[in-house]
XYZ file of C-alpha atoms in Angstrom:
516
model
C 0.008 -0.016 -0.013
C 3.019 2.327 -0.074
C 2.519 4.932 -2.753
C 5.925 6.538 -2.734
C 9.271 6.538 -0.986
C 7.921 8.680 1.810
C 5.175 6.265 2.830
C 5.451 3.455 5.310
C 3.116 0.733 6.513
C 3.128 -0.458 10.111
C 2.275 -4.022 10.897
C 1.035 -3.601 14.444
C 1.416 -7.310 15.200
C 5.209 -7.014 14.910
C 5.596 -4.181 17.378
C 6.342 -4.590 21.056
C 3.884 -3.947 23.836
C 5.287 -2.042 26.777
C 4.048 -0.650 30.039
C 4.650 3.009 30.930
C 3.990 2.623 34.615
C 0.244 2.660 34.090
C -1.848 1.718 31.051
C -0.288 -0.601 28.466
C 0.803 1.172 25.279
C 2.171 0.252 21.882
C 5.038 1.986 20.070
C 5.247 1.731 16.305
C 8.309 1.983 14.149
C 9.711 5.505 13.832
C 9.382 8.079 11.000
C 12.526 9.905 9.910
C 13.145 13.085 7.898
C 16.210 14.596 6.258
C 18.415 16.653 8.471
C 17.456 20.262 8.894
C 20.578 21.418 7.070
C 19.820 19.198 4.041
C 16.219 20.356 3.931
C 17.218 24.015 4.088
C 19.161 23.567 0.840
C 16.014 22.653 -1.101
C 14.841 24.430 -4.224
C 13.003 27.170 -2.337
C 16.170 28.296 -0.664
C 14.521 28.361 2.736
C 13.573 24.677 2.888
C 10.637 23.013 1.195
C 8.131 21.191 3.434
C 8.758 17.460 3.820
C 5.938 14.992 4.199
C 5.757 11.411 5.364
C 2.663 9.189 5.392
C 2.194 6.170 7.621
C -0.557 3.561 7.177
C -1.513 0.674 9.385
C -4.343 -1.200 11.003
C -5.089 -1.479 14.703
C -6.801 -4.757 15.725
C -9.575 -5.171 18.266
C -8.098 -5.319 21.735
C -5.482 -2.648 20.950
C -3.913 -0.812 23.901
C -5.438 2.490 24.973
C -2.550 4.421 23.408
C -0.407 3.764 20.363
C 2.649 5.992 19.891
C 4.170 6.859 16.502
C 7.703 8.174 16.956
C 8.763 11.013 14.648
C 12.423 12.023 14.413
C 12.331 15.796 14.084
C 15.569 17.335 12.845
C 16.857 20.813 13.728
C 15.695 23.824 11.849
C 11.972 22.937 11.820
C 9.585 25.894 12.011
C 6.295 23.954 12.077
C 5.016 20.401 12.466
C 1.668 19.553 10.930
C -0.217 16.256 11.367
C -3.299 15.030 9.576
C -5.020 11.698 9.952
C -7.917 9.669 8.666
C -9.290 6.223 9.483
C -11.909 3.895 8.051
C -15.385 3.531 9.601
C -16.776 0.288 8.245
C -20.373 -0.658 9.018
C -20.883 -2.730 12.135
C -23.856 -4.782 13.397
C -26.377 -3.092 15.697
C -25.061 -2.945 19.271
C -21.420 -3.195 18.209
C -19.020 -0.298 18.638
C -17.564 1.159 15.442
C -14.196 2.744 14.946
C -13.220 5.909 16.807
C -9.609 7.095 16.921
C -8.319 10.011 19.011
C -5.071 11.897 18.458
C -2.556 14.078 20.268
C 1.205 14.674 20.405
C 4.178 14.781 22.757
C 7.420 16.575 21.996
C 11.062 15.616 22.449
C 10.742 15.598 26.225
C 8.971 12.267 26.037
C 5.689 10.511 26.817
C 6.252 9.784 30.548
C 3.110 9.932 32.630
C 2.807 13.366 34.166
C 5.925 14.483 32.295
C 6.660 17.734 30.449
C 6.371 16.451 26.931
C 2.663 17.048 26.385
C 1.994 19.440 23.473
C -1.695 18.890 22.812
C -4.684 16.661 22.335
C -7.808 16.997 20.220
C -9.345 13.571 20.776
C -11.648 12.923 17.861
C -12.645 16.549 17.388
C -10.140 17.396 14.591
C -8.581 15.653 11.617
C -5.379 17.765 11.559
C -3.343 20.127 13.680
C -0.168 22.174 13.621
C 2.310 23.479 16.153
C 4.830 26.265 15.811
C 6.486 28.741 18.184
C 3.951 31.547 17.737
C 0.713 29.627 17.169
C -0.978 26.244 17.279
C -4.290 24.621 16.461
C -6.796 24.962 19.356
C -6.114 22.050 21.726
C -2.342 22.283 21.202
C 0.397 24.294 22.922
C 2.461 26.813 20.907
C 6.191 26.717 21.325
C 9.422 25.882 19.503
C 9.561 22.701 17.454
C 12.861 21.372 18.885
C 14.892 18.567 17.448
C 14.433 15.084 18.927
C 11.964 12.253 18.986
C 8.383 13.454 19.053
C 5.476 11.001 19.516
C 2.093 11.192 17.838
C -0.352 9.607 20.271
C -3.191 7.596 18.793
C -6.020 6.613 21.076
C -8.205 3.816 19.713
C -11.324 4.689 21.690
C -13.332 1.867 20.116
C -12.332 -0.605 17.413
C -14.692 -2.384 15.022
C -14.486 -6.139 14.525
C -12.875 -5.536 11.123
C -10.015 -3.563 12.745
C -9.148 0.100 12.486
C -7.191 1.080 9.300
C -5.582 4.507 9.691
C -3.376 6.898 7.805
C -1.212 9.586 9.434
C 0.540 12.308 7.421
C 3.309 14.360 9.021
C 4.603 17.524 7.383
C 7.638 19.462 8.586
C 8.252 23.049 7.420
C 11.714 24.425 7.837
C 12.778 27.990 8.547
C 13.300 30.529 11.273
C 10.851 29.979 14.153
C 8.445 32.706 15.026
C 8.570 34.496 18.341
C 7.092 32.559 21.268
C 4.399 34.642 22.890
C 4.302 34.730 26.669
C 0.853 33.529 27.795
C -1.420 35.896 29.645
C -3.949 34.394 32.034
C -7.132 35.728 33.618
C -6.925 37.180 37.139
C -7.855 35.020 40.105
C -10.317 37.593 41.462
C -13.189 39.682 40.190
C -15.103 42.555 41.736
C -17.362 40.717 44.110
C -20.038 41.745 46.608
C -18.248 40.573 49.727
C -19.814 37.551 51.381
C -22.689 36.703 49.075
C -24.230 33.986 46.933
C -22.407 33.636 43.616
C -23.591 31.656 40.561
C -21.251 29.570 38.445
C -20.804 26.876 35.793
C -17.603 24.908 36.155
C -17.860 22.386 33.271
C -17.701 23.997 29.874
C -16.103 23.207 26.506
C -14.858 25.575 23.810
C -13.229 24.940 20.451
C -10.021 24.253 22.385
C -11.314 20.697 22.790
C -14.520 19.249 21.320
C -16.749 22.324 21.775
C -17.783 24.652 18.942
C -17.830 27.961 20.763
C -15.105 30.489 21.279
C -14.211 31.724 24.722
C -15.775 35.086 23.821
C -19.076 33.362 22.927
C -19.034 31.337 26.143
C -18.301 34.417 28.261
C -21.219 36.279 26.662
C -23.574 33.344 27.300
C -22.308 33.102 30.928
C -23.102 36.722 31.560
C -26.523 36.348 29.980
C -27.188 33.298 32.237
C -26.478 35.432 35.345
C -23.165 33.713 36.163
C -20.493 35.248 38.335
C -17.831 32.582 37.697
C -16.954 29.870 35.201
C -14.227 27.242 34.917
C -12.393 26.280 31.707
C -12.518 22.483 31.466
C -11.321 21.205 28.083
C -10.842 17.502 27.527
C -7.232 16.464 28.351
C -5.634 19.804 27.494
C -4.866 23.102 29.146
C -4.418 24.881 25.815
C -7.351 27.233 26.491
C -5.818 28.701 29.630
C -4.027 31.444 27.738
C -7.120 32.490 25.806
C -9.461 33.582 28.596
C -7.839 36.779 29.893
C -9.734 39.030 27.509
C -13.062 37.520 28.594
C -12.679 37.906 32.357
C -13.837 41.107 33.971
C -15.054 42.738 37.128
C -18.343 40.894 36.667
C -16.989 37.465 35.632
C -14.361 35.347 37.353
C -12.741 32.863 34.962
C -11.069 29.910 36.671
C -8.839 27.470 34.816
C -8.852 23.716 34.816
C -9.268 20.596 32.698
C -11.693 17.731 32.211
C -9.392 14.783 32.803
C -10.955 12.257 30.440
C -9.803 8.720 31.183
C -11.172 5.412 29.930
C -12.803 4.834 33.336
C -14.521 8.164 33.871
C -14.038 11.926 33.726
C -13.017 14.320 36.470
C -13.068 18.119 36.428
C -9.911 19.781 37.747
C -11.578 22.938 39.059
C -9.537 26.143 39.489
C -5.983 24.952 39.002
C -2.986 27.211 38.540
C -2.579 28.597 35.020
C -0.795 26.194 32.676
C -1.443 23.110 34.794
C -1.612 19.859 32.817
C -3.164 16.753 34.433
C -2.431 13.462 32.739
C -5.272 11.100 31.814
C -3.496 7.994 30.500
C -4.541 5.422 33.124
C -7.434 3.251 34.187
C -8.782 2.424 37.627
C -6.931 -0.911 37.594
C -3.588 0.940 37.277
C -4.043 2.487 40.779
C -2.726 5.863 39.568
C -5.623 8.213 40.135
C -4.554 9.245 43.600
C -1.292 10.609 42.179
C -3.179 12.851 39.736
C -5.792 13.892 42.278
C -2.878 15.131 44.413
C -1.501 16.878 41.327
C -4.800 18.798 40.982
C -4.748 19.822 44.621
C -1.072 20.785 44.559
C -1.947 23.082 41.654
C -4.650 24.726 43.799
C -7.615 22.918 42.308
C -10.592 20.861 43.397
C -11.204 17.248 42.352
C -14.728 16.871 40.990
C -15.811 13.577 39.350
C -18.117 14.457 36.483
C -21.401 12.830 35.394
C -20.512 9.648 37.407
C -23.363 7.572 35.906
C -23.232 8.808 32.312
C -23.761 6.006 29.785
C -21.230 6.961 27.075
C -18.234 4.658 26.625
C -15.624 5.458 29.275
C -17.773 8.116 30.980
C -18.999 6.166 33.996
C -16.902 6.921 37.077
C -14.865 3.889 38.238
C -12.230 5.390 40.577
C -14.343 5.697 43.727
C -14.901 8.925 45.605
C -12.156 8.799 48.201
C -10.271 11.644 46.472
C -13.298 13.788 45.587
C -13.696 17.326 46.912
C -17.159 17.477 45.353
C -19.188 15.445 42.862
C -21.064 16.644 39.809
C -24.477 15.119 40.508
C -26.360 17.122 37.832
C -24.871 17.404 34.384
C -26.702 19.299 31.620
C -30.346 18.568 30.903
C -31.695 16.542 33.830
C -32.129 12.884 32.920
C -32.142 9.349 34.303
C -28.355 9.215 34.766
C -28.591 12.347 36.934
C -31.361 10.754 38.971
C -29.065 7.776 39.621
C -26.188 10.112 40.539
C -28.425 11.945 42.975
C -29.481 8.707 44.672
C -25.879 7.482 44.777
C -24.724 10.744 46.334
C -27.512 10.542 48.921
C -26.317 7.077 49.878
C -22.833 8.577 50.439
C -24.393 11.170 52.723
C -25.983 8.368 54.754
C -22.641 6.600 55.009
C -20.994 9.820 56.269
C -23.282 9.975 59.299
C -23.008 6.350 60.363
C -22.288 5.604 64.009
C -18.759 6.725 64.838
C -18.593 9.269 61.985
C -19.589 12.889 62.315
C -20.345 13.905 58.748
C -17.222 16.024 58.381
C -15.993 13.833 55.516
C -19.158 14.168 53.413
C -18.804 15.054 49.756
C -20.753 18.095 48.538
C -22.723 17.984 45.295
C -22.654 20.451 42.454
C -24.183 20.842 38.989
C -22.821 22.097 35.699
C -23.975 22.450 32.095
C -21.186 20.590 30.253
C -22.169 22.824 27.332
C -20.339 22.171 24.082
C -22.216 23.897 21.235
C -25.525 25.396 20.226
C -28.166 24.777 21.484
C -26.476 23.635 24.727
C -27.386 26.290 27.347
C -24.571 27.682 29.460
C -25.492 27.895 33.139
C -28.130 25.196 33.047
C -27.699 23.964 35.647
C -25.611 26.302 37.735
C -24.104 25.998 41.184
C -24.903 28.819 43.614
C -22.246 29.102 46.324
C -21.989 31.218 49.455
C -18.454 32.649 49.321
C -16.590 35.411 51.148
C -15.733 37.096 47.887
C -15.544 36.511 44.129
C -12.084 34.983 44.081
C -10.796 31.576 43.075
C -9.900 30.653 46.638
C -13.179 31.888 48.164
C -15.322 30.133 45.569
C -13.390 26.890 46.046
C -13.676 27.163 49.830
C -17.438 27.557 49.537
C -17.702 24.581 47.178
C -15.512 22.408 49.324
C -17.583 23.260 52.418
C -20.839 22.479 50.643
C -22.306 25.978 51.119
C -24.112 25.677 47.834
C -27.210 24.645 45.948
C -27.865 23.812 42.329
C -30.483 25.545 40.197
C -31.643 25.005 36.635
C -31.267 28.759 35.814
C -30.753 32.218 37.206
C -34.529 32.435 37.732
C -34.429 29.977 40.648
C -33.316 31.132 44.085
C -33.376 29.206 47.351
C -32.837 29.991 51.010
C -32.582 26.887 53.180
C -31.883 26.655 56.890
C -32.555 24.860 60.158
C -33.236 26.479 63.539
C -33.169 25.115 67.102
C -35.250 25.993 70.206
C -32.683 28.398 71.640
C -31.983 30.462 68.594
C -29.465 28.081 67.073
C -29.228 28.374 63.320
C -27.434 26.607 60.457
C -27.500 27.090 56.722
C -26.667 24.919 53.699
C -23.583 22.823 54.349
C -23.615 23.631 58.039
C -24.454 21.793 61.266
C -27.225 22.671 63.662
C -25.784 21.764 67.067
C -28.759 20.660 69.119
C -29.525 17.746 71.378
C -31.042 14.688 69.813
C -34.609 15.339 71.020
C -34.608 19.157 70.625
C -37.262 20.466 68.250
C -35.857 21.636 64.925
C -37.594 23.788 62.338
C -36.406 23.362 58.727
C -37.360 26.215 56.362
C -37.043 26.582 52.607
C -37.855 29.774 50.743
C -37.997 29.373 46.964
C -38.632 31.677 44.035
C -38.637 31.113 40.276
C -40.163 27.599 40.422
C -43.776 27.779 39.238
C -45.877 24.621 39.689
C -43.010 22.809 41.336
C -43.101 20.632 44.435
C -40.633 20.704 47.323
C -39.322 17.483 48.840
C -37.365 17.385 52.070
C -34.984 14.409 52.125
C -33.206 12.907 55.190
C -31.084 9.863 55.856
C -34.371 7.920 55.968
C -35.566 9.218 52.605
C -38.258 11.674 51.542
C -40.087 12.662 54.757
C -42.029 15.690 53.579
C -43.555 16.728 50.266
C -45.159 20.130 49.862
C -48.238 21.118 47.938
C -47.558 22.393 44.415
C -46.103 25.915 44.410
C -48.230 28.656 42.834
C -47.689 29.882 39.298
C -45.774 32.830 40.746
C -43.068 30.304 41.521
C -42.544 31.604 45.072
C -43.302 29.909 48.331
C -42.124 28.933 51.785
C -42.072 25.423 53.196
C -41.527 24.578 56.870
C -41.114 21.163 58.522
C -40.433 20.227 62.100
C -38.224 17.318 63.150
C -35.449 16.368 65.595
C -31.801 15.335 65.192
C -32.793 11.881 66.445
C -35.294 11.546 63.562
C -33.157 13.153 60.858
C -29.357 13.160 60.764
C -29.466 15.655 57.936
C -32.056 17.403 55.796
C -31.705 18.540 52.212
C -34.237 20.088 49.824
C -35.277 19.182 46.308
C -37.477 21.362 44.089
C -39.055 19.257 41.361
C -41.138 19.939 38.281
C -44.503 18.385 37.821
C -44.493 14.908 36.324
C -46.972 14.055 33.572
C -47.407 10.385 34.530
C -45.614 7.421 35.994
C -44.012 6.589 39.327
C -40.768 8.538 38.874
C -40.522 12.087 40.322
C -40.347 15.110 38.088
C -37.091 16.571 36.915
C -35.149 18.757 39.297
C -35.534 22.510 39.188
C -33.079 22.858 42.097
C -31.622 21.014 45.071
C -29.498 21.887 48.076
C -26.576 20.361 49.892
C -27.649 19.151 53.334
C -27.931 20.767 56.737
C -26.662 18.312 59.350
C -28.556 18.056 62.671
C -27.097 17.162 66.098
C -23.962 17.665 68.073
C -20.764 16.202 66.774
């Protein structure tokens, strides 16, 4: 199948399998180019582009990552990679071919190393890197001599195998000037201690989204948001493209959606330029290392859509490292209902005998918006924070001083009060004796024809009448710490028919009852 002297075919079966300290990977035979000096003497005088094409087939059962080494000579101004692969028909219920792509530079492919230069998954068919610019998803910078590695990720492979073709083009010449990245500030003009609205799971064209940062920022402001978090799949390339969109009215935090084969996790509010590796599965016992990496970079660890049904999306790493969990992701659906029930079970476990609830995991909700018509800020997490700064927002999220609403129209006030003036709000603890009377109160607005449910460690113990068409109302319920270890509120839409409850319009994190 080689069409010219610059083509090569890789027989995957003849290459060695190796382990990189985590997931198994395959390395193909290398691709070589003429030396930079030889190329610079080409007919153009400044060096004609050189191209190599590699073809091969990946069988079913291929490793998660297949590396194609590329020997890059000196004097290269730009590297450009394009790829295609076949998508043969498959029987119903059988996964077809899907092949992701990224690249590592001469610093290597070590897990957590410094060689990462970009990833586009399956969102693009080609990319380039040079000192002054790069395709969205990739990191600009010099194209230095050495062994680069194109990373192929066979996400799913059809029974017929996955035939692919990769074309690498090097352009020689003087490199452009590397631009120093500018990042958004870590604070905005807040209102002091107040409730702030945010969406921390968003995608732009720097991964598989279709919106620019400017478009997302405009939609965030229209949705009434005070803060957002950049969370591209497996790349931090967007970090340097948000500074112009931040402002006194919008805090832009930086992060990544770490997209593994065993689930996704949002790195929320990491230091600018932080890259978190994703090349491992739960069986590799490596997630703890990268959860620590997120925290060391100042971020929160937030497993995303833990019961999503897409391939590789269901969370398999457990919740021991989680700072919060994304219970509600995008339009409310059955997987969110399962996530909500699973989270409630974790709350029950946190108040078992001998535990005091201090190690409970707060819930949050985000839109995971990618493109039109995905609404930004639906849902949104509303957090009580001391100010509109990265650290203050994170502290409020970590403490669980938050509720989730379907839009800016919905507002909640939820608290519990004891007989002697004791008071606790969302995420707090009402310190009363076990048999002291407790009054739980929810004030809601923006939820017409919805129903309020109060949920405890026993389950749903109070359901309100339907709220009026004005959407506003107050619900009170009396209990004791002996009867309810915690109380949380759900605001649900009407349900047309059937035994399942209506979709959420909002829900709160719990208020815990009783002395520690």
